[in-house]
């Protein structure tokens, strides 16, 4: 599909006036050359012949989940910050000036041009072998975008691990409000990142489970089949049929020969998708390991808090027992404080007060030790 003429018509209209709904796009051809466009959604719909419902998925103002759609002439890709439309020979990428998108644009410019083996000075046989193994343009673009999103999420996971593990270790060594708040924020960030990674993993898994969806990503084959003179009679339906939204074609309606051909045709793409599926699954496993570490840390903190709570209960018990014993000792002082004449108050009997105080103290101490010994023997307090 050649879109150069459409690009020329598109740019002057965007130069006249920039409306509030205009968005920045970059168009990369099969040579890796980029053209920055400032176009609204209607211009993009005319440019790549896409439905409004499919283009709505790429709207950054709407929270659509990660999606990979194969249409008759385009592939619509919504993976986090990567919002792209891929045709058989061009790639449209939204917001090319975004800090997270700039490296992706550079990677596409590097990987999209198809360099033949003959240009590298190799032999004819090697050149033919390499050309036979070369992926079509749209698959090379998908590979670059999948690698970008997998690397992006893996980098975010490593950053989270770098911050989370020291914070958790610090919380174990010292429980404080500051450390608890820090871990709470890291746990929220981990939960959000896990949801993002899970969505992309589910989308790749859904794509791998359906050979028809993978076959729809081969735009070049469908384009060749539709332009072939025998395409209407000999080409299988799955090569050029446009899928309906949310529909799955039943495999039982195909003949066995077509099924074998389809499986062979999508085998290379399936291996490519499985590689990135394993990579994103590894990232998800890292987050699961981090979650388990956080859960273990929470359990350890709860055990520590329970232990401190038990120590406070023991201290409260000792204070209560001591208070009871001191109340008995204060009874002696209350008796001596009464204004009642006693014989030991007479001169010559002062030693009686001393022995009463000593005896009362010994009785209170013995009572305190007896209560504490009984509590330890019954396991009410620690040793």
Short mmCIF file of C-alpha atoms in Angstrom, two decimals:
data_model
loop_
_atom_site.label_atom_id
_atom_site.label_comp_id
_atom_site.label_asym_id
_atom_site.label_seq_id
_atom_site.Cartn_x
_atom_site.Cartn_y
_atom_site.Cartn_z
CA UNK A 1 0.00 0.00 0.00
CA UNK A 2 1.45 3.33 -1.06
CA UNK A 3 0.39 6.21 1.14
CA UNK A 4 2.78 8.88 -0.12
CA UNK A 5 0.06 10.72 -2.06
CA UNK A 6 -2.19 10.74 0.97
CA UNK A 7 0.60 12.14 3.09
CA UNK A 8 1.13 15.02 0.70
CA UNK A 9 -2.56 15.87 0.84
CA UNK A 10 -2.62 15.51 4.59
CA UNK A 11 0.14 17.92 5.52
CA UNK A 12 -1.23 21.16 3.97
CA UNK A 13 -4.58 20.70 5.69
CA UNK A 14 -2.85 20.37 9.00
CA UNK A 15 -0.73 23.45 8.36
CA UNK A 16 -3.77 25.67 7.77
CA UNK A 17 -5.01 25.44 11.29
CA UNK A 18 -4.45 23.19 14.21
CA UNK A 19 -7.60 22.18 15.96
CA UNK A 20 -7.86 20.98 19.52
CA UNK A 21 -8.39 17.37 18.42
CA UNK A 22 -5.27 17.17 16.24
CA UNK A 23 -2.70 14.60 17.26
CA UNK A 24 0.92 14.04 16.40
CA UNK A 25 1.82 10.93 14.42
CA UNK A 26 4.92 9.68 12.67
CA UNK A 27 4.74 7.60 9.49
CA UNK A 28 7.64 5.20 8.85
CA UNK A 29 7.97 3.47 5.48
CA UNK A 30 9.79 0.24 4.65
CA UNK A 31 13.05 2.19 4.22
CA UNK A 32 12.84 3.50 7.79
CA UNK A 33 12.24 7.09 6.71
CA UNK A 34 9.88 8.99 8.99
CA UNK A 35 7.35 11.74 8.25
CA UNK A 36 5.80 13.63 11.17
CA UNK A 37 2.08 14.25 10.72
CA UNK A 38 -0.34 16.46 12.62
CA UNK A 39 -3.68 14.93 11.72
CA UNK A 40 -7.06 14.39 13.31
CA UNK A 41 -8.75 11.00 13.48
CA UNK A 42 -10.75 11.51 10.28
CA UNK A 43 -7.57 12.11 8.29
CA UNK A 44 -6.00 8.99 9.80
CA UNK A 45 -9.12 6.98 8.95
CA UNK A 46 -8.89 8.07 5.30
CA UNK A 47 -5.13 7.54 5.24
CA UNK A 48 -5.06 3.90 6.36
CA UNK A 49 -8.70 2.96 5.63
CA UNK A 50 -9.55 2.05 9.20
CA UNK A 51 -12.87 2.05 11.04
CA UNK A 52 -13.58 4.62 13.74
CA UNK A 53 -14.17 1.92 16.36
CA UNK A 54 -10.67 0.56 15.74
CA UNK A 55 -9.07 3.99 15.82
CA UNK A 56 -10.88 4.76 19.08
CA UNK A 57 -8.76 2.08 20.75
CA UNK A 58 -5.70 4.28 20.20
CA UNK A 59 -7.24 7.35 21.81
CA UNK A 60 -5.02 8.29 24.80
CA UNK A 61 -7.98 9.99 26.51
CA UNK A 62 -9.84 6.66 26.70
CA UNK A 63 -8.69 3.83 28.95
CA UNK A 64 -8.73 0.88 26.59
CA UNK A 65 -6.89 -2.31 27.60
CA UNK A 66 -3.93 -3.65 25.67
CA UNK A 67 -5.20 -4.86 22.30
CA UNK A 68 -3.81 -6.41 19.11
CA UNK A 69 -6.29 -6.41 16.23
CA UNK A 70 -5.71 -7.86 12.77
CA UNK A 71 -7.89 -6.28 10.12
CA UNK A 72 -8.07 -6.69 6.36
CA UNK A 73 -5.38 -4.12 5.54
CA UNK A 74 -4.01 -2.94 8.90
CA UNK A 75 -2.93 -4.11 12.33
CA UNK A 76 -4.10 -1.99 15.25
CA UNK A 77 -1.75 -2.15 18.22
CA UNK A 78 -2.43 -0.68 21.65
CA UNK A 79 0.26 -1.70 24.14
CA UNK A 80 0.60 0.76 27.02
CA UNK A 81 2.24 3.89 25.54
CA UNK A 82 2.75 2.20 22.16
CA UNK A 83 -0.22 3.05 19.95
CA UNK A 84 0.46 2.09 16.37
CA UNK A 85 -1.22 1.24 13.08
CA UNK A 86 0.74 -1.14 10.85
CA UNK A 87 0.07 -1.63 7.15
CA UNK A 88 1.83 -3.89 4.66
CA UNK A 89 4.57 -1.30 4.02
CA UNK A 90 4.19 1.54 6.57
CA UNK A 91 3.87 2.13 10.30
CA UNK A 92 1.91 4.94 11.96
CA UNK A 93 2.98 5.67 15.54
CA UNK A 94 1.16 8.11 17.83
CA UNK A 95 2.94 10.81 19.89
CA UNK A 96 6.46 10.35 18.46
CA UNK A 97 7.86 13.14 20.69
CA UNK A 98 6.97 11.31 23.90
CA UNK A 99 10.03 10.34 25.94
CA UNK A 100 9.00 6.68 25.99
CA UNK A 101 8.19 6.60 22.25
CA UNK A 102 11.38 8.26 20.93
CA UNK A 103 13.56 5.12 21.47
CA UNK A 104 10.89 3.03 19.73
CA UNK A 105 10.97 5.31 16.68
CA UNK A 106 14.75 4.98 16.50
CA UNK A 107 14.53 1.20 16.80
CA UNK A 108 11.94 1.04 14.02
CA UNK A 109 14.13 3.16 11.75
CA UNK A 110 16.97 0.75 12.36
CA UNK A 111 15.05 -2.52 11.94
CA UNK A 112 12.43 -1.81 9.30
CA UNK A 113 14.76 -1.54 6.28
CA UNK A 114 15.26 -4.98 4.78
CA UNK A 115 18.95 -5.53 4.09
CA UNK A 116 19.58 -8.39 1.74
CA UNK A 117 22.51 -10.74 2.04
CA UNK A 118 23.76 -9.76 -1.43
CA UNK A 119 24.23 -6.16 -0.22
CA UNK A 120 26.45 -7.48 2.55
CA UNK A 121 28.75 -9.23 0.09
CA UNK A 122 27.48 -12.77 0.64
CA UNK A 123 26.93 -15.42 -1.99
CA UNK A 124 23.80 -15.95 -4.04
CA UNK A 125 22.83 -19.14 -2.23
CA UNK A 126 23.15 -17.46 1.16
CA UNK A 127 21.19 -14.47 -0.11
CA UNK A 128 18.35 -16.68 -1.31
CA UNK A 129 18.31 -18.56 1.97
CA UNK A 130 18.20 -15.35 4.00
CA UNK A 131 15.49 -13.81 1.82
CA UNK A 132 13.40 -16.93 2.37
CA UNK A 133 13.73 -16.57 6.13
CA UNK A 134 13.14 -12.80 6.20
CA UNK A 135 9.92 -11.75 7.90
CA UNK A 136 7.46 -9.52 6.04
CA UNK A 137 7.44 -5.81 6.82
CA UNK A 138 4.48 -5.95 9.20
CA UNK A 139 5.99 -8.83 11.19
CA UNK A 140 9.30 -6.98 11.54
CA UNK A 141 7.39 -3.96 12.82
CA UNK A 142 5.47 -6.14 15.28
CA UNK A 143 8.70 -7.71 16.48
CA UNK A 144 10.25 -4.31 17.16
CA UNK A 145 7.16 -3.09 19.03
CA UNK A 146 6.85 -6.29 21.08
CA UNK A 147 10.49 -6.09 22.02
CA UNK A 148 10.06 -2.44 23.01
CA UNK A 149 7.08 -3.05 25.30
CA UNK A 150 8.65 -6.15 26.89
CA UNK A 151 11.90 -4.28 27.54
CA UNK A 152 9.97 -1.28 28.91
CA UNK A 153 7.98 -3.35 31.40
CA UNK A 154 11.04 -5.38 32.38
CA UNK A 155 12.94 -2.14 33.07
CA UNK A 156 10.06 -0.83 35.21
CA UNK A 157 10.09 -4.13 37.11
CA UNK A 158 13.83 -3.93 37.76
CA UNK A 159 13.47 -0.35 39.01
CA UNK A 160 10.70 -1.45 41.35
CA UNK A 161 12.80 -4.34 42.64
CA UNK A 162 15.75 -2.02 43.22
CA UNK A 163 13.58 0.22 45.40
CA UNK A 164 11.40 -2.40 47.04
CA UNK A 165 13.86 -4.93 48.44
CA UNK A 166 16.00 -2.40 50.39
CA UNK A 167 12.83 -0.70 51.67
CA UNK A 168 11.44 -4.03 52.90
CA UNK A 169 14.73 -4.93 54.59
CA UNK A 170 14.81 -1.53 56.27
CA UNK A 171 11.24 -2.01 57.48
CA UNK A 172 12.19 -5.37 59.00
CA UNK A 173 15.09 -3.81 60.87
CA UNK A 174 13.10 -0.77 62.02
CA UNK A 175 9.32 -0.49 62.06
CA UNK A 176 8.38 3.16 61.72
CA UNK A 177 5.64 5.24 60.14
CA UNK A 178 8.02 6.49 57.47
CA UNK A 179 9.12 2.99 56.45
CA UNK A 180 5.55 1.70 56.50
CA UNK A 181 4.36 4.52 54.24
CA UNK A 182 7.26 3.91 51.86
CA UNK A 183 6.44 0.22 51.57
CA UNK A 184 2.74 1.02 51.10
CA UNK A 185 3.54 3.22 48.09
CA UNK A 186 5.83 0.57 46.61
CA UNK A 187 3.14 -2.08 47.04
CA UNK A 188 0.60 0.11 45.23
CA UNK A 189 3.09 0.66 42.38
CA UNK A 190 3.72 -3.09 42.19
CA UNK A 191 -0.01 -3.82 42.01
CA UNK A 192 -0.51 -1.35 39.15
CA UNK A 193 2.50 -2.69 37.25
CA UNK A 194 1.32 -6.28 37.72
CA UNK A 195 -2.05 -5.42 36.21
CA UNK A 196 -0.37 -3.81 33.19
CA UNK A 197 1.93 -6.78 32.62
CA UNK A 198 -0.94 -9.24 33.09
CA UNK A 199 -3.03 -7.50 30.43
CA UNK A 200 -0.27 -7.75 27.82
CA UNK A 201 0.42 -11.37 28.76
CA UNK A 202 -3.26 -12.24 28.39
CA UNK A 203 -3.39 -10.53 24.99
CA UNK A 204 -0.37 -12.47 23.72
CA UNK A 205 -1.77 -15.71 25.12
CA UNK A 206 -5.11 -15.08 23.42
CA UNK A 207 -3.29 -14.41 20.15
CA UNK A 208 -1.23 -17.60 20.44
CA UNK A 209 -4.32 -19.71 21.12
CA UNK A 210 -5.94 -18.83 17.79
CA UNK A 211 -4.19 -19.56 14.49
CA UNK A 212 -6.73 -17.47 12.58
CA UNK A 213 -5.84 -14.36 14.56
CA UNK A 214 -2.15 -14.95 13.87
CA UNK A 215 -2.86 -15.48 10.17
CA UNK A 216 -4.69 -12.14 10.10
CA UNK A 217 -1.42 -10.42 11.02
CA UNK A 218 0.17 -11.43 7.70
CA UNK A 219 -0.96 -8.38 5.74
CA UNK A 220 1.45 -8.98 2.87
CA UNK A 221 0.06 -12.45 2.21
CA UNK A 222 -3.51 -11.19 2.23
CA UNK A 223 -2.51 -8.37 -0.10
CA UNK A 224 -0.78 -10.78 -2.48
CA UNK A 225 -3.73 -13.16 -2.35
CA UNK A 226 -6.24 -10.41 -3.12
CA UNK A 227 -4.14 -9.14 -6.07
CA UNK A 228 -3.55 -12.63 -7.50
CA UNK A 229 -5.70 -13.61 -10.53
CA UNK A 230 -6.52 -16.97 -8.94
CA UNK A 231 -7.18 -15.57 -5.50
CA UNK A 232 -10.95 -15.85 -5.80
CA UNK A 233 -10.87 -19.58 -6.59
CA UNK A 234 -7.65 -21.05 -5.17
CA UNK A 235 -6.69 -18.91 -2.17
CA UNK A 236 -8.09 -20.01 1.19
CA UNK A 237 -10.64 -17.74 2.76
CA UNK A 238 -8.56 -16.97 5.84
CA UNK A 239 -5.89 -15.24 3.76
CA UNK A 240 -7.97 -12.27 2.73
CA UNK A 241 -11.15 -12.34 4.77
CA UNK A 242 -11.76 -9.37 7.03
CA UNK A 243 -12.64 -10.57 10.55
CA UNK A 244 -15.68 -9.24 12.30
CA UNK A 245 -15.19 -7.63 15.68
CA UNK A 246 -14.97 -10.25 18.44
CA UNK A 247 -15.66 -13.19 16.06
CA UNK A 248 -13.72 -16.47 15.88
CA UNK A 249 -13.93 -18.60 12.77
CA UNK A 250 -14.56 -22.26 13.49
CA UNK A 251 -11.72 -24.53 12.50
CA UNK A 252 -14.08 -27.43 11.85
CA UNK A 253 -15.37 -25.71 8.71
CA UNK A 254 -11.98 -25.91 7.01
CA UNK A 255 -10.67 -28.83 5.03
CA UNK A 256 -7.67 -30.68 6.42
CA UNK A 257 -5.30 -29.49 3.67
CA UNK A 258 -6.02 -25.84 4.35
CA UNK A 259 -5.55 -26.40 8.07
CA UNK A 260 -2.10 -27.89 7.55
CA UNK A 261 -1.14 -25.04 5.26
CA UNK A 262 -2.36 -22.43 7.75
CA UNK A 263 -0.41 -24.02 10.63
CA UNK A 264 2.75 -24.04 8.57
CA UNK A 265 2.21 -20.43 7.55
CA UNK A 266 1.86 -19.13 11.11
CA UNK A 267 4.57 -21.30 12.62
CA UNK A 268 7.29 -18.64 12.38
CA UNK A 269 5.03 -15.96 13.83
CA UNK A 270 3.96 -18.33 16.59
CA UNK A 271 7.58 -18.95 17.55
CA UNK A 272 8.19 -15.20 17.56
CA UNK A 273 5.18 -14.51 19.76
CA UNK A 274 6.10 -17.35 22.11
CA UNK A 275 9.52 -15.80 22.66
CA UNK A 276 8.00 -12.50 23.77
CA UNK A 277 5.29 -14.33 25.71
CA UNK A 278 8.01 -16.09 27.70
CA UNK A 279 9.75 -12.76 28.27
CA UNK A 280 6.61 -11.04 29.54
CA UNK A 281 5.78 -14.12 31.61
CA UNK A 282 9.23 -13.91 33.19
CA UNK A 283 8.53 -10.28 34.09
CA UNK A 284 5.25 -11.33 35.65
CA UNK A 285 7.07 -14.02 37.65
CA UNK A 286 9.46 -11.37 38.98
CA UNK A 287 6.50 -9.33 40.18
CA UNK A 288 4.94 -12.44 41.72
CA UNK A 289 8.20 -13.12 43.58
CA UNK A 290 8.25 -9.53 44.80
CA UNK A 291 4.64 -9.85 45.98
CA UNK A 292 5.51 -13.01 47.90
CA UNK A 293 8.44 -11.19 49.52
CA UNK A 294 6.14 -8.33 50.51
CA UNK A 295 3.60 -10.80 51.93
CA UNK A 296 6.34 -12.57 53.90
CA UNK A 297 7.55 -9.22 55.21
CA UNK A 298 4.01 -8.31 56.28
CA UNK A 299 3.68 -11.64 58.09
CA UNK A 300 7.00 -11.06 59.83
CA UNK A 301 5.98 -7.53 60.85
CA UNK A 302 2.68 -8.83 62.22
CA UNK A 303 4.54 -11.45 64.24
CA UNK A 304 6.84 -8.78 65.63
CA UNK A 305 3.90 -6.57 66.52
CA UNK A 306 2.14 -9.48 68.22
CA UNK A 307 5.29 -10.21 70.19
CA UNK A 308 5.54 -6.58 71.32
CA UNK A 309 1.86 -6.64 72.22
CA UNK A 310 2.40 -9.75 74.36
CA UNK A 311 5.35 -8.10 76.09
CA UNK A 312 3.18 -5.09 76.91
CA UNK A 313 0.52 -7.40 78.34
CA UNK A 314 3.16 -9.10 80.52
CA UNK A 315 4.42 -5.73 81.73
CA UNK A 316 0.87 -4.71 82.54
CA UNK A 317 0.43 -7.95 84.51
CA UNK A 318 3.60 -7.36 86.53
CA UNK A 319 2.53 -3.79 87.29
CA UNK A 320 -0.92 -4.96 88.39
CA UNK A 321 0.57 -7.63 90.68
CA UNK A 322 3.01 -5.12 92.12
CA UNK A 323 0.17 -2.67 92.69
CA UNK A 324 -1.79 -5.32 94.66
CA UNK A 325 1.24 -6.12 96.79
CA UNK A 326 1.95 -2.46 97.47
CA UNK A 327 -1.68 -1.93 98.44
CA UNK A 328 -1.22 -4.58 101.15
CA UNK A 329 1.95 -2.88 102.30
CA UNK A 330 0.17 0.46 102.42
CA UNK A 331 -2.35 -1.17 104.78
CA UNK A 332 0.39 -1.28 107.41
CA UNK A 333 1.02 2.42 107.04
CA UNK A 334 -2.71 3.07 107.31
CA UNK A 335 -2.85 1.11 110.56
CA UNK A 336 0.08 2.98 112.05
CA UNK A 337 -1.45 6.25 110.95
CA UNK A 338 -4.61 5.73 112.99
CA UNK A 339 -4.98 7.96 116.05
CA UNK A 340 -5.50 5.02 118.41
CA UNK A 341 -3.36 4.46 121.51
CA UNK A 342 -1.28 1.28 121.28
CA UNK A 343 1.19 -0.15 123.78
CA UNK A 344 4.03 -0.19 121.20
CA UNK A 345 3.65 3.58 120.84
CA UNK A 346 4.84 3.97 124.42
CA UNK A 347 8.47 4.99 125.02
CA UNK A 348 10.84 2.05 124.85
CA UNK A 349 8.92 0.16 122.14
CA UNK A 350 10.20 2.00 119.02
CA UNK A 351 11.83 -1.19 117.70
CA UNK A 352 8.36 -2.63 117.10
CA UNK A 353 7.77 -0.24 114.17
CA UNK A 354 11.00 -1.37 112.52
CA UNK A 355 10.12 -5.06 112.67
CA UNK A 356 6.58 -4.46 111.46
CA UNK A 357 7.89 -2.58 108.40
CA UNK A 358 10.43 -5.31 107.63
CA UNK A 359 7.91 -8.11 108.07
CA UNK A 360 5.31 -6.33 105.94
CA UNK A 361 7.85 -5.82 103.12
CA UNK A 362 8.87 -9.48 103.21
CA UNK A 363 5.24 -10.59 103.04
CA UNK A 364 4.52 -8.33 100.02
CA UNK A 365 7.68 -9.45 98.18
CA UNK A 366 6.85 -13.11 98.83
CA UNK A 367 3.32 -12.59 97.55
CA UNK A 368 4.63 -10.89 94.38
CA UNK A 369 7.12 -13.68 93.66
CA UNK A 370 4.51 -16.33 94.31
CA UNK A 371 2.05 -14.80 91.83
CA UNK A 372 4.75 -14.38 89.15
CA UNK A 373 5.98 -17.98 89.66
CA UNK A 374 2.44 -19.31 89.36
CA UNK A 375 1.86 -17.33 86.13
CA UNK A 376 5.08 -18.67 84.58
CA UNK A 377 4.32 -22.22 85.65
CA UNK A 378 0.92 -22.00 83.97
CA UNK A 379 2.44 -20.46 80.85
CA UNK A 380 0.67 -17.13 81.26
CA UNK A 381 3.92 -15.18 80.89
CA UNK A 382 7.23 -15.86 79.21
CA UNK A 383 10.24 -17.12 81.03
#
